[in-house]
Coordinates of C-alpha atoms and ligand atoms in Angstrom, one line a residue:
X1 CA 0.0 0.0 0.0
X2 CA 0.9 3.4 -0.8
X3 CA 2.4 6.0 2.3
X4 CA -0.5 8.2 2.7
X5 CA -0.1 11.0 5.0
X6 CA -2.8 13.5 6.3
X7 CA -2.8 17.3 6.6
X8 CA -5.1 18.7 8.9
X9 CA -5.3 22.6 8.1
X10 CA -6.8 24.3 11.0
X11 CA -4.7 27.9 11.6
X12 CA -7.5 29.8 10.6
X13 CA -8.8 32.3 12.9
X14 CA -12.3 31.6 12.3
X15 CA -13.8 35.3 11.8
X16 CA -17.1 34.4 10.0
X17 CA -17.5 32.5 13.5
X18 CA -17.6 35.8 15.5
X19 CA -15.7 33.5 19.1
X20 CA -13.5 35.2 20.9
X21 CA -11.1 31.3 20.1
X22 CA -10.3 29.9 16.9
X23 CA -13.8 28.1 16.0
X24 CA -12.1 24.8 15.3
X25 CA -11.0 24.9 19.2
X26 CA -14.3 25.4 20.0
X27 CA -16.2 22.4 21.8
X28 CA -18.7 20.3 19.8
X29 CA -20.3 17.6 22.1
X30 CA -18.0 18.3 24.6
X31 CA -14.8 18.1 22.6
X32 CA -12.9 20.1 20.6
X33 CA -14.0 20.4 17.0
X34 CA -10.4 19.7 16.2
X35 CA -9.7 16.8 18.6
X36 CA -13.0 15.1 16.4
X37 CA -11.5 15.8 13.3
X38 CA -7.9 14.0 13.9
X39 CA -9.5 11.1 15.7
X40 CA -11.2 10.6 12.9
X41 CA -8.1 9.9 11.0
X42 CA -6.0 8.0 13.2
X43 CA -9.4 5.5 13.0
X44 CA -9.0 5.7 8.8
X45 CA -6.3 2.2 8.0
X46 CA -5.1 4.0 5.2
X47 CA -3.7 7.2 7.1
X48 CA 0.1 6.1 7.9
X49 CA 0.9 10.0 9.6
X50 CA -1.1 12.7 10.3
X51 CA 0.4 16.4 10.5
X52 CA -2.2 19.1 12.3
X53 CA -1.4 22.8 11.0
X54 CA -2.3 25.1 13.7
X55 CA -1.8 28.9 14.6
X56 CA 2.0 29.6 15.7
X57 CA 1.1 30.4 19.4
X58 CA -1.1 27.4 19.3
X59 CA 1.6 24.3 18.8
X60 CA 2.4 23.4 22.2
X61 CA -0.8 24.0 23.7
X62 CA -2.5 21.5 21.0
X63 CA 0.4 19.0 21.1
X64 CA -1.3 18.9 25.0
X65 CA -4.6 18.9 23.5
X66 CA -4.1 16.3 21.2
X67 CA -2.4 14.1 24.4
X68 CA -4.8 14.6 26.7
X69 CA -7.1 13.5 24.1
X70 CA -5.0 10.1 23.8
X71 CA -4.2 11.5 20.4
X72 CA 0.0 11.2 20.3
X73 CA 3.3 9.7 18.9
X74 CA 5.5 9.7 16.0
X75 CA 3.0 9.9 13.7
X76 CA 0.8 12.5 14.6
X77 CA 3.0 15.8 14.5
X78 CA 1.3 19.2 15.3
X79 CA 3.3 22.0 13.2
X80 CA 2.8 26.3 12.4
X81 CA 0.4 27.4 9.7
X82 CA 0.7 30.6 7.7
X83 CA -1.1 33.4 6.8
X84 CA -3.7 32.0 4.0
X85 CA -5.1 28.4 3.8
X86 CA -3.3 27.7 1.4
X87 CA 0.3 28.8 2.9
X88 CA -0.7 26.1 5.9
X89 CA -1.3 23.4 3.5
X90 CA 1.6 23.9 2.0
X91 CA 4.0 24.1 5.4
X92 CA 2.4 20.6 5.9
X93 CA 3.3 19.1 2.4
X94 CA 7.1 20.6 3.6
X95 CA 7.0 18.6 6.5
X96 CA 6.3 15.3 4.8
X97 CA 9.5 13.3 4.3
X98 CA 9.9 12.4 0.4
X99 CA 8.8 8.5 1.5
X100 CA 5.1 9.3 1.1
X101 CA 3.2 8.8 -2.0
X102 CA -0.7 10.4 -1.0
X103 CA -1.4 12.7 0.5
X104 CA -5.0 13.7 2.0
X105 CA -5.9 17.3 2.9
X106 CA -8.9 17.7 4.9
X107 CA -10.1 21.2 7.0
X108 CA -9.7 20.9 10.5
X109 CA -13.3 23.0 10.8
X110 CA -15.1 19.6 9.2
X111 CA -14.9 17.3 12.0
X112 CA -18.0 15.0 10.6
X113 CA -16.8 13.8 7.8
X114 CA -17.5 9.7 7.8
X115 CA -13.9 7.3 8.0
X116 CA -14.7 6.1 4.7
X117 CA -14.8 8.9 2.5
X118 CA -11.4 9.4 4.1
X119 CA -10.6 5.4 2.4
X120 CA -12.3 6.3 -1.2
X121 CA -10.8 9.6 -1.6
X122 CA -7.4 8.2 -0.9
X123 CA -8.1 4.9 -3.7
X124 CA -9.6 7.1 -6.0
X125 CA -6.4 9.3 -5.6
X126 CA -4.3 6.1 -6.1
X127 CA -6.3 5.0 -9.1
X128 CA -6.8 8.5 -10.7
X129 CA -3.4 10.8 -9.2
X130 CA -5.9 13.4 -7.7
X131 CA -9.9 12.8 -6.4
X132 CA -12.1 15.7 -3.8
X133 CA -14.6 14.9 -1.5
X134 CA -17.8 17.1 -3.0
X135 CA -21.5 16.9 -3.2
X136 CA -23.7 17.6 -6.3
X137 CA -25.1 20.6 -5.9
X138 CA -28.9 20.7 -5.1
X139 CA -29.9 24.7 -4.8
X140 CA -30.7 26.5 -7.8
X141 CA -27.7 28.7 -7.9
X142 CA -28.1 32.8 -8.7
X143 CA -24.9 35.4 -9.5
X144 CA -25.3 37.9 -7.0
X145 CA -24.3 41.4 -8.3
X146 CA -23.9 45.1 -7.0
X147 CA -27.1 45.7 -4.1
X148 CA -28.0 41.9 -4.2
X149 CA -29.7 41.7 -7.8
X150 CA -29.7 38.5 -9.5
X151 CA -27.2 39.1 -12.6
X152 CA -28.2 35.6 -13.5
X153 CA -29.2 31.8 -12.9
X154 CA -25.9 29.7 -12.5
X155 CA -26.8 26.1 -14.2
X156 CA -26.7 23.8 -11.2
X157 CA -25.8 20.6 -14.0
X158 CA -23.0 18.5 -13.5
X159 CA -22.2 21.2 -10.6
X160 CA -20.6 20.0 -7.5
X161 CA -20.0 22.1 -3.9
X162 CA -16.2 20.7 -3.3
X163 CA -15.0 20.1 0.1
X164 CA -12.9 17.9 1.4
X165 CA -10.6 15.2 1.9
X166 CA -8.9 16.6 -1.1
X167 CA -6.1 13.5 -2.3
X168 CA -3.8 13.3 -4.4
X169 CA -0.2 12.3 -5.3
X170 CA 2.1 14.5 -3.3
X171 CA 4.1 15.2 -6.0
X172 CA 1.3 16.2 -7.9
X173 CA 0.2 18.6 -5.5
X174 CA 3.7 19.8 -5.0
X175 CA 4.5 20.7 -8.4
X176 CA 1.0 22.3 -8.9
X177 CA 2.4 24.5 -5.8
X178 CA 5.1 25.2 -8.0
X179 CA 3.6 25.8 -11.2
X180 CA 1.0 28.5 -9.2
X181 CA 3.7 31.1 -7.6
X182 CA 1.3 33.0 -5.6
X183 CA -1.8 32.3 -7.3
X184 CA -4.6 32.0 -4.3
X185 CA -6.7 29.7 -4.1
X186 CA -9.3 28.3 -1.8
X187 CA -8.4 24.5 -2.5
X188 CA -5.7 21.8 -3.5
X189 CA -8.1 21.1 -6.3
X190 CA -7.8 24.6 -8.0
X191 CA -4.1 24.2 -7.7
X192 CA -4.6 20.5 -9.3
X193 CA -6.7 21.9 -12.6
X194 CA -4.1 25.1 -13.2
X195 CA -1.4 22.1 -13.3
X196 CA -3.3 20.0 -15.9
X197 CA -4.4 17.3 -13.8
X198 CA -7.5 15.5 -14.1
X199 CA -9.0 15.5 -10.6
X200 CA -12.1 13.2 -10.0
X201 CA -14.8 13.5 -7.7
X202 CA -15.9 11.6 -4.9
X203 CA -19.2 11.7 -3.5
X204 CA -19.2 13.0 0.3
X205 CA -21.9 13.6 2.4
X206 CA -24.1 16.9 3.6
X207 CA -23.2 16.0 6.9
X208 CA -19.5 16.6 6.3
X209 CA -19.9 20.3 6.6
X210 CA -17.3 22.7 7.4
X211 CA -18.2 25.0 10.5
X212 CA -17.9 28.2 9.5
X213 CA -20.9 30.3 10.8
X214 CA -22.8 30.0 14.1
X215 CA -25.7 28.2 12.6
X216 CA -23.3 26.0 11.4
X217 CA -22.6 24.7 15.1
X218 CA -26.1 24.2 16.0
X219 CA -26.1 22.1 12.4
X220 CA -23.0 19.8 13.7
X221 CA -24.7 19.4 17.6
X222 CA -27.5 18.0 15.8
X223 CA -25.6 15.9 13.6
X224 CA -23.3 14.6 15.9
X225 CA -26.3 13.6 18.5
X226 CA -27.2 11.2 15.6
X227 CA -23.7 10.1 14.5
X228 CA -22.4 9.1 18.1
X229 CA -21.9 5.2 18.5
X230 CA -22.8 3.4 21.5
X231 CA -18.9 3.7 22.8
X232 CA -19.3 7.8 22.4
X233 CA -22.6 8.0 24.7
X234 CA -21.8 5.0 27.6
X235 CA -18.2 4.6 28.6
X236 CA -17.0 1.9 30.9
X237 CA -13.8 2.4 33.1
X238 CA -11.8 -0.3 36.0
X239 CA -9.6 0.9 38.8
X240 CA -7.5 -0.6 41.2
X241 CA -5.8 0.5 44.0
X242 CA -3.4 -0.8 47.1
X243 CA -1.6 0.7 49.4
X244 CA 0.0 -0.3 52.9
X245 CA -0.9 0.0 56.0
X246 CA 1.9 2.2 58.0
X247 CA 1.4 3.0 62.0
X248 CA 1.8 6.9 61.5
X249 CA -0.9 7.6 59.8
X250 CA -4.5 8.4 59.7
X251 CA -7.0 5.8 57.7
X252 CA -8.9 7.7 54.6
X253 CA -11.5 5.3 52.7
X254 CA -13.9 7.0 50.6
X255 CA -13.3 10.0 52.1
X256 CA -14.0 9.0 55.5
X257 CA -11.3 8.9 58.7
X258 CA -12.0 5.1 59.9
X259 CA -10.8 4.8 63.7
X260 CA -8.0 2.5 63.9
X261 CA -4.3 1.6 65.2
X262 CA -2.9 1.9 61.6
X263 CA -3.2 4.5 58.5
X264 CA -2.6 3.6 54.4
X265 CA 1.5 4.8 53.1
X266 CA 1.1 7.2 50.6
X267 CA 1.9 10.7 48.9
X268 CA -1.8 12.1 49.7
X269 CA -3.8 10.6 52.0
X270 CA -4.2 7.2 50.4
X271 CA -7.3 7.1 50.1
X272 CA -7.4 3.3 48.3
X273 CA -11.2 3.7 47.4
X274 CA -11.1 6.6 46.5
X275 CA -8.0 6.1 44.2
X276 CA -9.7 3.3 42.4
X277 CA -12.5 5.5 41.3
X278 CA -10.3 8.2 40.0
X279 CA -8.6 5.6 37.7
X280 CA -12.1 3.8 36.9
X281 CA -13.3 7.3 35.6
X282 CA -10.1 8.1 34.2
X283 CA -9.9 4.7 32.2
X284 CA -13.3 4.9 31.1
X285 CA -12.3 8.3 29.3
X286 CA -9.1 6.9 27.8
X287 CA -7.1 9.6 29.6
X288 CA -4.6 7.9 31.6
X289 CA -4.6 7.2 35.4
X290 CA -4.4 8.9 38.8
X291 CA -0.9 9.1 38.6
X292 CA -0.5 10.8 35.4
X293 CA -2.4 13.7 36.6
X294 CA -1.6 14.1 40.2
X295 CA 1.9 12.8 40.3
X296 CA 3.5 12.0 43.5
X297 CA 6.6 13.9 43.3
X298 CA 4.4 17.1 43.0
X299 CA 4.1 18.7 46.9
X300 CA 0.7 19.9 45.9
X301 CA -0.6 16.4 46.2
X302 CA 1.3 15.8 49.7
X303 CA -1.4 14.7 52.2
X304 CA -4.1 15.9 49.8
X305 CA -7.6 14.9 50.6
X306 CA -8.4 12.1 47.6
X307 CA -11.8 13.4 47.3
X308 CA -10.5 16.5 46.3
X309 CA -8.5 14.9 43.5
X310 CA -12.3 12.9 42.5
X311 CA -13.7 16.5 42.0
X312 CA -11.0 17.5 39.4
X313 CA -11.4 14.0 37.7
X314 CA -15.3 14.4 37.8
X315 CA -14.5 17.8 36.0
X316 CA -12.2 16.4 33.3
X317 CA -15.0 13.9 32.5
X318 CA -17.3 16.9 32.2
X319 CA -15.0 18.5 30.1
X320 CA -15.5 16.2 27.6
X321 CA -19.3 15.5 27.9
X322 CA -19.5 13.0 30.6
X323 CA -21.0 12.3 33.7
X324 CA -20.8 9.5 35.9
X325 CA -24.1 7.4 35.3
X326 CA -23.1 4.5 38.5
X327 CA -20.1 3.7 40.1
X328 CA -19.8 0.1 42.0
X329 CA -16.4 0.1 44.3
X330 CA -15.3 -3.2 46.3
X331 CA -12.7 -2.3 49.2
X332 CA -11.0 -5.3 50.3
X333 CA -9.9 -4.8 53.8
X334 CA -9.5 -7.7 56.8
X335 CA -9.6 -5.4 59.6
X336 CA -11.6 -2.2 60.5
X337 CA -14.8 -3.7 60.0
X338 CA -16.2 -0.5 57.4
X339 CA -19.8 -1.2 57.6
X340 CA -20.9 1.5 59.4
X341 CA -18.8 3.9 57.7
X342 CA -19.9 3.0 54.2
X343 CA -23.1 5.0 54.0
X344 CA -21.1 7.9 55.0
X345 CA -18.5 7.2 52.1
X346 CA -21.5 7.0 49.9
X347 CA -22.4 10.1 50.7
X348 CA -19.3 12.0 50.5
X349 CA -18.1 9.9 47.0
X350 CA -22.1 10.7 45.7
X351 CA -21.5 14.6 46.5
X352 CA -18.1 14.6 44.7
X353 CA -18.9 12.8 41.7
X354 CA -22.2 15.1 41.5
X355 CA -24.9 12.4 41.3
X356 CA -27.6 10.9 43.5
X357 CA -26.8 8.3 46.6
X358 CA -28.3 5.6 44.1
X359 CA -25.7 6.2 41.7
X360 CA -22.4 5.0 44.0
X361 CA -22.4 2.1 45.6
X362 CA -19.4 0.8 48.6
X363 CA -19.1 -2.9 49.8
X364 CA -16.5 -3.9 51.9
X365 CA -15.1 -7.2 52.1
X366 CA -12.3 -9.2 53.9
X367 CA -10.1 -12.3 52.0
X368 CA -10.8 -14.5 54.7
X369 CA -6.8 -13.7 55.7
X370 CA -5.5 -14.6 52.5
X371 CA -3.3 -12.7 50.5
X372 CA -1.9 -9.1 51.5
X373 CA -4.8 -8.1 52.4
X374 CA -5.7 -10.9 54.5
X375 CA -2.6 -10.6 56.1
X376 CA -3.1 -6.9 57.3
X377 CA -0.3 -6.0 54.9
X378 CA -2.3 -3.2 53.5
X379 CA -5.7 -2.5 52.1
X380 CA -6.8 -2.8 48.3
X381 CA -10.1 -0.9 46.5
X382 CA -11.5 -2.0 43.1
X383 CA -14.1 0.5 41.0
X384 CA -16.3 -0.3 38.5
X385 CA -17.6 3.1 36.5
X386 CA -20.4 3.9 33.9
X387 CA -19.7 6.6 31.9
X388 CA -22.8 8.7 29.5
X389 CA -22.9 11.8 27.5
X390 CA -24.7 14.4 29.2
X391 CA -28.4 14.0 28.5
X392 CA -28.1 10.5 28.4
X393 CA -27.2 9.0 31.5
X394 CA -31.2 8.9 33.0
Ligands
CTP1 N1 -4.4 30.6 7.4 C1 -5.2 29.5 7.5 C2 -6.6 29.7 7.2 C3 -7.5 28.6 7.3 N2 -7.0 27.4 7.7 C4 -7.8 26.3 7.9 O1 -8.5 25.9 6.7 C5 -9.8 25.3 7.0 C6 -10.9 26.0 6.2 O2 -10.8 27.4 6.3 P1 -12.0 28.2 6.9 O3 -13.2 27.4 7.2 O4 -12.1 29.5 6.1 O5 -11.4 28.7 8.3 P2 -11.0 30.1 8.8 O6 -10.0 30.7 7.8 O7 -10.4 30.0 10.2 O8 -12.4 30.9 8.8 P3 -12.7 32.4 8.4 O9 -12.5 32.5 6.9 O10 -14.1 32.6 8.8 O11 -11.7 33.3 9.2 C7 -10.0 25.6 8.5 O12 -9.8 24.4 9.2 C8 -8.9 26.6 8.9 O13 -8.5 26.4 10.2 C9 -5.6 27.2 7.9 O14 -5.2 26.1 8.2 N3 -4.8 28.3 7.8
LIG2 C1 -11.3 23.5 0.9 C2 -12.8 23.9 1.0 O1 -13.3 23.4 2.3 C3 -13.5 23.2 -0.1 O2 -14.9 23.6 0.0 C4 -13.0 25.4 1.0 O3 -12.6 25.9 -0.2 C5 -12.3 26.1 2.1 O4 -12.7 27.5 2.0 P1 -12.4 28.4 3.3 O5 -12.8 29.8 2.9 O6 -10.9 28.3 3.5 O7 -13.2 27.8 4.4

């Protein structure tokens, strides 16, 4: 198979928009329009590298996008754009390495386009040099002239509204940059006829729209709500915790001080439960563990309430749409007996996480003095977490 590489222009400023951000930063179901568009290509088997063009003053900040996102490695590079469209498209084509034969350019601002007009664009490039996502047009189109009088009716025949991917052979596309100096242009296909080369057209969708005015985001909610598979509405997370007991210290389970002779060893309060339910929420959104985002050699975490930590994690789920629809945590512990503290924990986890009693549920339970636990080694916490998009979790 050929190399096919993806550019990703998206250092527009997004005026028609009217945000105080770049539009294709703005949040669409909770993430960033941007962060839709590129996963949408690291799902797409013939994308082998994917290069995001972004503002200047934007590249580190979306390389940490991107990552928090679970969007990172060699092959997803975030580089500067320039000035016109164009002038990013091209810094991307000069960032491929002369090993790739396709490559696929597709606007940042269209993060619904479907994974396999991404796969017919690229074989219609391989079969035909250069191919365009773009739907027949179905308006009848007017020329507008001076005060908004109709100069005259535009036959819609055999007319198409480009957009994009827009594939072709890189060195195609490269020597059409060549041959246009500083010719604008609005698209790679423009630059594709002034060379002399046939470019064929591949029927996309109306949904893959590019955001460009307000309506347009009300447009992309709607569509969005409809395209959202089953793993984008209900996510389902595991976490795990242990820690050891140690005498000089207090013992923190779910958020609640437990009277005993013995406390949990650890950089915050080691708060087992509560660590597994950070982790089961942060592995249902694909975005790491506790660790990664409280780290134990920072001293804001020293002796940190856990619950505290829950209510940043709760708001990183948020952040990208999610609430927690139930939560089931097992704490395995020999010795304090927890019962009576559990429908406190309940309570507190409940109040964190910003649900309803009903959603959390605590048992306790001992090993029957096997294992670590059972030996009064330490205690351990397993969570069990349901994920859903806001507005579907009732
Ligand atoms: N200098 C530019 C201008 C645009 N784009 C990208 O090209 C795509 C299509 O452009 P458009 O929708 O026009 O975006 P903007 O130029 O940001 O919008 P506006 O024209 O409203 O300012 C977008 O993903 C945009 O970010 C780019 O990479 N570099
Ligand atoms: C490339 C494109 O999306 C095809 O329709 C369109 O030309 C981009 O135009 P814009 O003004 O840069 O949005």
């Amino acid at each position: 198979m050929p190399t096919t590489a993806a550019i990703i222009p998206a250092a527009g400023s997004g005026s028609r928009m009217g945000l105080d951000h770049p539009k294709q930063y703005h949040l669409l179901a909770g993430i960033p329009i941007l962060v839709h568009t590129v996963r949408v290509f690291t799902s797409a088997s013939c994308v082998d590298m994917i290069v995001v063009v972004v503002p200047a003053e934007r590249v580190e900040s979306t390389v940490n996008l991107m990552a928090d996102h679970g969007l990172s490695g060699a092959n997803l590079q975030v580089i500067a754009g320039g000035e016109r469209r164009q002038d990013s498209v091209k810094a991307g084509l000069d960032s491929l390495n002369a090993g790739v034969d396709i490559v696929l350019v597709h606007d940042g601002a269209r993060p619904l386009l479907a994974p396999d007009l991404i796969d017919r664009c690229c074989d219609a490039a391989i079969e035909y040099g250069a191919a365009i996502a773009a739907v027949p047009v179905k308006d009848t189109l007017k020329k507008g002239g001076p005060g908004g009088r109709i100069l005259h009716t535009v036959d819609r025949k055999d007319l198409w509204q480009a957009q994009t991917p827009q594939a072709s052979r890189l060195s195609l596309l490269l020597a059409a940059y060549d041959m246009a100096g500083e010719r604008e242009v609005t698209d790679e296909a423009s630059l594709l006829e002034l060379a002399g080369t046939d470019v064929h057209l591949v029927e996309g969708s109306e949904t893959n729209i590019k955001i460009t005015r307000p309506d347009d985001l009300i447009i992309a909610e709607k569509i969005m709500q409809n395209h959202e598979t089953s793993s984008e509405k209900i996510r389902i997370g595991h976490g795990y915790d242990a820690h050891k007991f140690a005498s000089d210290r207090a013992l923190v389970l779910g958020g609640v001080t437990v009277p005993f002779e013995m406390g949990l060893a650890g950089h915050s309060d080691a708060d087992v439960l509560t660590h597994a339910l950070c982790d089961a929420i942060l592995g249902a959104l694909g975005a790491g563990d506790i660790g990664s985002h409280f780290p134990d050699s920072d001293q804001e975490f020293l002796n940190v309430y856990s619950v505290t930590l829950l209510e940043r994690v709760v708001d990183i789920a948020a952040q990208r749409g999610f609430v927690l629809s139930n939560a089931d945590i097992t704490v395995v512990c020999q010795k304090p007996k927890l019962a009576p503290f559990v429908p406190k924990m309940k309570e507190i986890l409940a109040e964190a996480c910003g649900v309803d009693l009903g959603q959390v549920n605590v048992k306790a339970t001992t090993t029957e003095k096997m294992g670590f636990t059972g030996r009064m080694e330490g205690i351990s916490s397993h969570a069990v977490v349901l994920l859903a998009k806001e507005g579907n979790c009732k």
